[in-house]
Short mmCIF file of N, CA and C in Angstrom, two decimals:
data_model
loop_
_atom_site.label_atom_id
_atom_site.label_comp_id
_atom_site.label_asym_id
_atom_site.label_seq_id
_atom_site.Cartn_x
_atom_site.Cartn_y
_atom_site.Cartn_z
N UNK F 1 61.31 -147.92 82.77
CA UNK F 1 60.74 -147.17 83.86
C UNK F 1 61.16 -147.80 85.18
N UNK F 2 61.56 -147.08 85.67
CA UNK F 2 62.59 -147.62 87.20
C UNK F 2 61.08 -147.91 88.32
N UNK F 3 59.64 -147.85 87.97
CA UNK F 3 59.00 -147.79 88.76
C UNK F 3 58.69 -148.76 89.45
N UNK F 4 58.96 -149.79 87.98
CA UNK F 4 58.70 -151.10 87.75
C UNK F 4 59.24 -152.17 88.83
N UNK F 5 60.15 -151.64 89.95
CA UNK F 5 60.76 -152.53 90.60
C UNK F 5 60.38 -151.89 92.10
N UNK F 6 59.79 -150.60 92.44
CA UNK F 6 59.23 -150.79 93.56
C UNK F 6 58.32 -151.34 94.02
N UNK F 7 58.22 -151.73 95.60
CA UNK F 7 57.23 -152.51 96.09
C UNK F 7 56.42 -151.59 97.00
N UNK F 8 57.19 -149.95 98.28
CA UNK F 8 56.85 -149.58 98.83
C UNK F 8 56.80 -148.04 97.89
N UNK F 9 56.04 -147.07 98.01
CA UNK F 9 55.85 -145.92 97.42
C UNK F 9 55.33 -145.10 98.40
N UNK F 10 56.12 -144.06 99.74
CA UNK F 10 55.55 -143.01 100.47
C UNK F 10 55.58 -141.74 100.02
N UNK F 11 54.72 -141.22 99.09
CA UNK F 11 54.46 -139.74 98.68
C UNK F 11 53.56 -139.20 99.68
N UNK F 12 53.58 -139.34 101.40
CA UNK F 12 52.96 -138.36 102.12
C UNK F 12 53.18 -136.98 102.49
N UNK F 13 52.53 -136.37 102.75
CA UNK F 13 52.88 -135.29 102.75
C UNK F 13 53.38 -134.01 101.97
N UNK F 14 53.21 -134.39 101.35
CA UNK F 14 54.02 -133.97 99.73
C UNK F 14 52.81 -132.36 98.95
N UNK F 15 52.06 -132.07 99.56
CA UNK F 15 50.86 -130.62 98.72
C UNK F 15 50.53 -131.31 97.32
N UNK F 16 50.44 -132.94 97.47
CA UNK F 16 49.88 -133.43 96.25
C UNK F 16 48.75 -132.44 96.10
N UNK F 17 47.99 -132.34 94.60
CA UNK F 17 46.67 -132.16 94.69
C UNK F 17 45.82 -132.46 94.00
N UNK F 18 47.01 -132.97 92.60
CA UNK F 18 46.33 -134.04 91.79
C UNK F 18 47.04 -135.26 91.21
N UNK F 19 46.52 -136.72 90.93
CA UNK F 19 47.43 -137.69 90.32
C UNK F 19 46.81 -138.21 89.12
N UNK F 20 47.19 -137.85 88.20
CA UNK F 20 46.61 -138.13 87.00
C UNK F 20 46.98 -139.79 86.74
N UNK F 21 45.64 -140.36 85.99
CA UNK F 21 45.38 -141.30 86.10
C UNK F 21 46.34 -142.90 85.38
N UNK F 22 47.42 -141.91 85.13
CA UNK F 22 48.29 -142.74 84.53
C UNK F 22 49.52 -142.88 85.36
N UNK F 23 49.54 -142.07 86.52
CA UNK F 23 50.70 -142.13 87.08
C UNK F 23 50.87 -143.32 87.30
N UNK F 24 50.73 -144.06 87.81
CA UNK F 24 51.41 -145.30 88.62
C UNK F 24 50.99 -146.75 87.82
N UNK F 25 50.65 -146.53 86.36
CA UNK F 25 50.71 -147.46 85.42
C UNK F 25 51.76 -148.34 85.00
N UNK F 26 52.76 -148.29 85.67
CA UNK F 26 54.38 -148.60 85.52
C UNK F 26 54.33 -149.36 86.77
N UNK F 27 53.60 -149.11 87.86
CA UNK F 27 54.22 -149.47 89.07
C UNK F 27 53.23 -150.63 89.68
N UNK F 28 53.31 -152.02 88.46
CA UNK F 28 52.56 -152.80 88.44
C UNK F 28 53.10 -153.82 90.08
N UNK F 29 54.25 -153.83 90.59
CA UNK F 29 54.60 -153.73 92.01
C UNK F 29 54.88 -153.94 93.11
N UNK F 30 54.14 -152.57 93.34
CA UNK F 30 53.46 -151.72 94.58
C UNK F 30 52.95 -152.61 95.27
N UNK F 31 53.33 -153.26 96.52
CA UNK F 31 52.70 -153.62 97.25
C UNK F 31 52.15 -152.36 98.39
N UNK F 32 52.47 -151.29 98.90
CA UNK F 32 52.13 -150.38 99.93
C UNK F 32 51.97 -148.94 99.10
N UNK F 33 50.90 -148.34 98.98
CA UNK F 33 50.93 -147.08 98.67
C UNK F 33 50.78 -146.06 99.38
N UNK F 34 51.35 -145.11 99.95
CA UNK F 34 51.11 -144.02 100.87
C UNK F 34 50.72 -142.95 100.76
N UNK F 35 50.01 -142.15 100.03
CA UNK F 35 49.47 -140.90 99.30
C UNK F 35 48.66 -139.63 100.44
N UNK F 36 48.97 -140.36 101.75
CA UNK F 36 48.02 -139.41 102.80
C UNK F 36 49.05 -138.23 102.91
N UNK F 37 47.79 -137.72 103.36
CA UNK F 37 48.47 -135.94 104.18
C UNK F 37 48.99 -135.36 102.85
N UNK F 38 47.65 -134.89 101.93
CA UNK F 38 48.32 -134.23 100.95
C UNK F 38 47.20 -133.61 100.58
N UNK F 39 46.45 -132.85 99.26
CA UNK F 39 45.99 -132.06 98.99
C UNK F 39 44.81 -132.48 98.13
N UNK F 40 44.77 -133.58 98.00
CA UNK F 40 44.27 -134.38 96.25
C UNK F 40 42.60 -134.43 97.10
N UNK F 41 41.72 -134.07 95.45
CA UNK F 41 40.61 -133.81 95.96
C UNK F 41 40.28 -134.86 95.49
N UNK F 42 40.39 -135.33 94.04
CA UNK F 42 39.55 -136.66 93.39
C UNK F 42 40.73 -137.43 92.90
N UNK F 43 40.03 -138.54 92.59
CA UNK F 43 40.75 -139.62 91.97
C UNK F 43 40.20 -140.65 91.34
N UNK F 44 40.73 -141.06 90.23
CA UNK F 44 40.30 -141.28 88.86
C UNK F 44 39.97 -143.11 88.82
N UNK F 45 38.75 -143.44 88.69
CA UNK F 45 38.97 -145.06 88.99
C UNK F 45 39.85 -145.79 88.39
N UNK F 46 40.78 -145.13 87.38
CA UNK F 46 41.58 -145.88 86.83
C UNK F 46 43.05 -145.49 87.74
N UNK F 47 43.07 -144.71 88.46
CA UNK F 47 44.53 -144.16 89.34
C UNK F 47 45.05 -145.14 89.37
N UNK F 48 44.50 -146.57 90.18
CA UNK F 48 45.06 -147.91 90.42
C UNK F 48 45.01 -149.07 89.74
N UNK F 49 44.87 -148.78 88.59
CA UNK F 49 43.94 -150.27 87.95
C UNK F 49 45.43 -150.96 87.65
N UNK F 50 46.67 -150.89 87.11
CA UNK F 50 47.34 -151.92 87.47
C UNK F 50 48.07 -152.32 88.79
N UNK F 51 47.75 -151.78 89.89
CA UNK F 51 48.31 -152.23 90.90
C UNK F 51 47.79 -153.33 91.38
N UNK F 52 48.02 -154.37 90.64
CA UNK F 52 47.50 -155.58 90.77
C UNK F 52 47.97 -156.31 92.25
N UNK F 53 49.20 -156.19 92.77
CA UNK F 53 50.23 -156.48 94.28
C UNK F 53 49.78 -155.55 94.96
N UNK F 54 49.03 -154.82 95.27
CA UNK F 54 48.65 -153.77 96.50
C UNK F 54 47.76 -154.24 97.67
N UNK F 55 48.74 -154.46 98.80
CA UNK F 55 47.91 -154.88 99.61
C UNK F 55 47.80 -153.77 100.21
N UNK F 56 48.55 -152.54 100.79
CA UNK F 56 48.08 -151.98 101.44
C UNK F 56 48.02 -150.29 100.99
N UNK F 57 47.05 -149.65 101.08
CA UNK F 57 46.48 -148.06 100.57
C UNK F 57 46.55 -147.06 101.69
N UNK F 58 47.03 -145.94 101.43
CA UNK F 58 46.79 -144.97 102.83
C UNK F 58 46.36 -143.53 101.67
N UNK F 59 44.91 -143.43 101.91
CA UNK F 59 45.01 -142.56 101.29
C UNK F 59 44.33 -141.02 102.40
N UNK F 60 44.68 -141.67 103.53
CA UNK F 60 43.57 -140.57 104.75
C UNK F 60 44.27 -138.95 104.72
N UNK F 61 43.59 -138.46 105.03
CA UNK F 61 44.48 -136.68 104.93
C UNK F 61 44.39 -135.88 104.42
N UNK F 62 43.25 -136.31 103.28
CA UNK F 62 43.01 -135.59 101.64
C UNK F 62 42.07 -135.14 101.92
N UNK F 63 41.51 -134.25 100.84
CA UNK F 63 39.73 -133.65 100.18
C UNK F 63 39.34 -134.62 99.69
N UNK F 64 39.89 -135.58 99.24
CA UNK F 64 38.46 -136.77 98.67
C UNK F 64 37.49 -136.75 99.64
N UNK F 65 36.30 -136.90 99.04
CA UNK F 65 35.04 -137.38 99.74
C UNK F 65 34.42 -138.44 99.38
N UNK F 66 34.61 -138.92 98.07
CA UNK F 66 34.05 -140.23 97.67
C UNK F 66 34.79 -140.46 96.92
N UNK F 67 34.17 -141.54 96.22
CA UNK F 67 34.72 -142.55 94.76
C UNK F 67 34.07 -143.53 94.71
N UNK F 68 34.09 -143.58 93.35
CA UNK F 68 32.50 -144.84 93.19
C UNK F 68 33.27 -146.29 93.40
N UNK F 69 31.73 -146.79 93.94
CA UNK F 69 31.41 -147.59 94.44
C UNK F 69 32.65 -149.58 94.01
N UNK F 70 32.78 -148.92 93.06
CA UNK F 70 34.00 -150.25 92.20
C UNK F 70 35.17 -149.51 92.22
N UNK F 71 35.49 -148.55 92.98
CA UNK F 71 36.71 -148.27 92.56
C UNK F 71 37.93 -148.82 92.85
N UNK F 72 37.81 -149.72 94.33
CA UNK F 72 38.75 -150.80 94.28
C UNK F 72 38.62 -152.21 94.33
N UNK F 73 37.97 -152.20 92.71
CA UNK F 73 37.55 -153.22 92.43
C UNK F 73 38.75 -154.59 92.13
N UNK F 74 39.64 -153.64 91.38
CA UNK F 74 40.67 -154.95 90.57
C UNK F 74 41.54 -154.94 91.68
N UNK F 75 41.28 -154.55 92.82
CA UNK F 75 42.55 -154.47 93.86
C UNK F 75 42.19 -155.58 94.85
N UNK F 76 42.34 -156.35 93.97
CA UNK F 76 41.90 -158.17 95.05
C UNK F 76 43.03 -158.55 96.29
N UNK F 77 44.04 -158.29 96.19
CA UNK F 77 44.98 -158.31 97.22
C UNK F 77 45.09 -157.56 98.64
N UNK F 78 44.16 -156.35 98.24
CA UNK F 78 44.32 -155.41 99.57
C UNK F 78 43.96 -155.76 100.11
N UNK F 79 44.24 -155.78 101.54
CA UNK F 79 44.40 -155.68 103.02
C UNK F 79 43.88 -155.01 103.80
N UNK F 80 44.72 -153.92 103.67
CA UNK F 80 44.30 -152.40 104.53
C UNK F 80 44.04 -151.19 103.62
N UNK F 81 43.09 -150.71 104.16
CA UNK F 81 42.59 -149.08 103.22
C UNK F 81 42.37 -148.16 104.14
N UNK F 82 43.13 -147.09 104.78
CA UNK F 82 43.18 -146.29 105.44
C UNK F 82 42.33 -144.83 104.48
N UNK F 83 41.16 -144.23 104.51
CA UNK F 83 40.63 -143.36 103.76
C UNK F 83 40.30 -142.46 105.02
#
């Protein structure tokens, strides 16, 4: 899986509207994820669970309205969370 060697990932803008919870299981990483300005209403507490290198999240732009309370729990590295 070629995912395996990125660090930056910008899918903005893109009429996302859903990311199933396995997508980015490969893309252990990821230091920067960019997912804003797109369509996605929910997201799955497992969306991120191996992005263990993620310091930084942009997920602002969306229909999410919440997500529980641990959901970036295993994401000990982050930095910045743009929601």
């Amino acid at each position: 899986n070629k995912c395996v060697k990125l660090s930056d990932l910008n899918l903005s803008g893109n009429q996302i509207q859903n990311i199933d919870k396995k997508t980015f299981n490969k893309c252990e990483n990821l230091t920067c994820l960019d997912i804003s300005r797109n369509q996605i209403q929910n997201l799955h507490q497992d969306t991120f669970r191996n992005l263990f290198h993620l310091k930084y999240l942009f997920i602002n732009n969306n229909k999410v309205h919440s997500v529980d309370i641990d959901f970036f729990e295993k994401l000990s590295l982050l930095k910045e969370i743009d929601f």
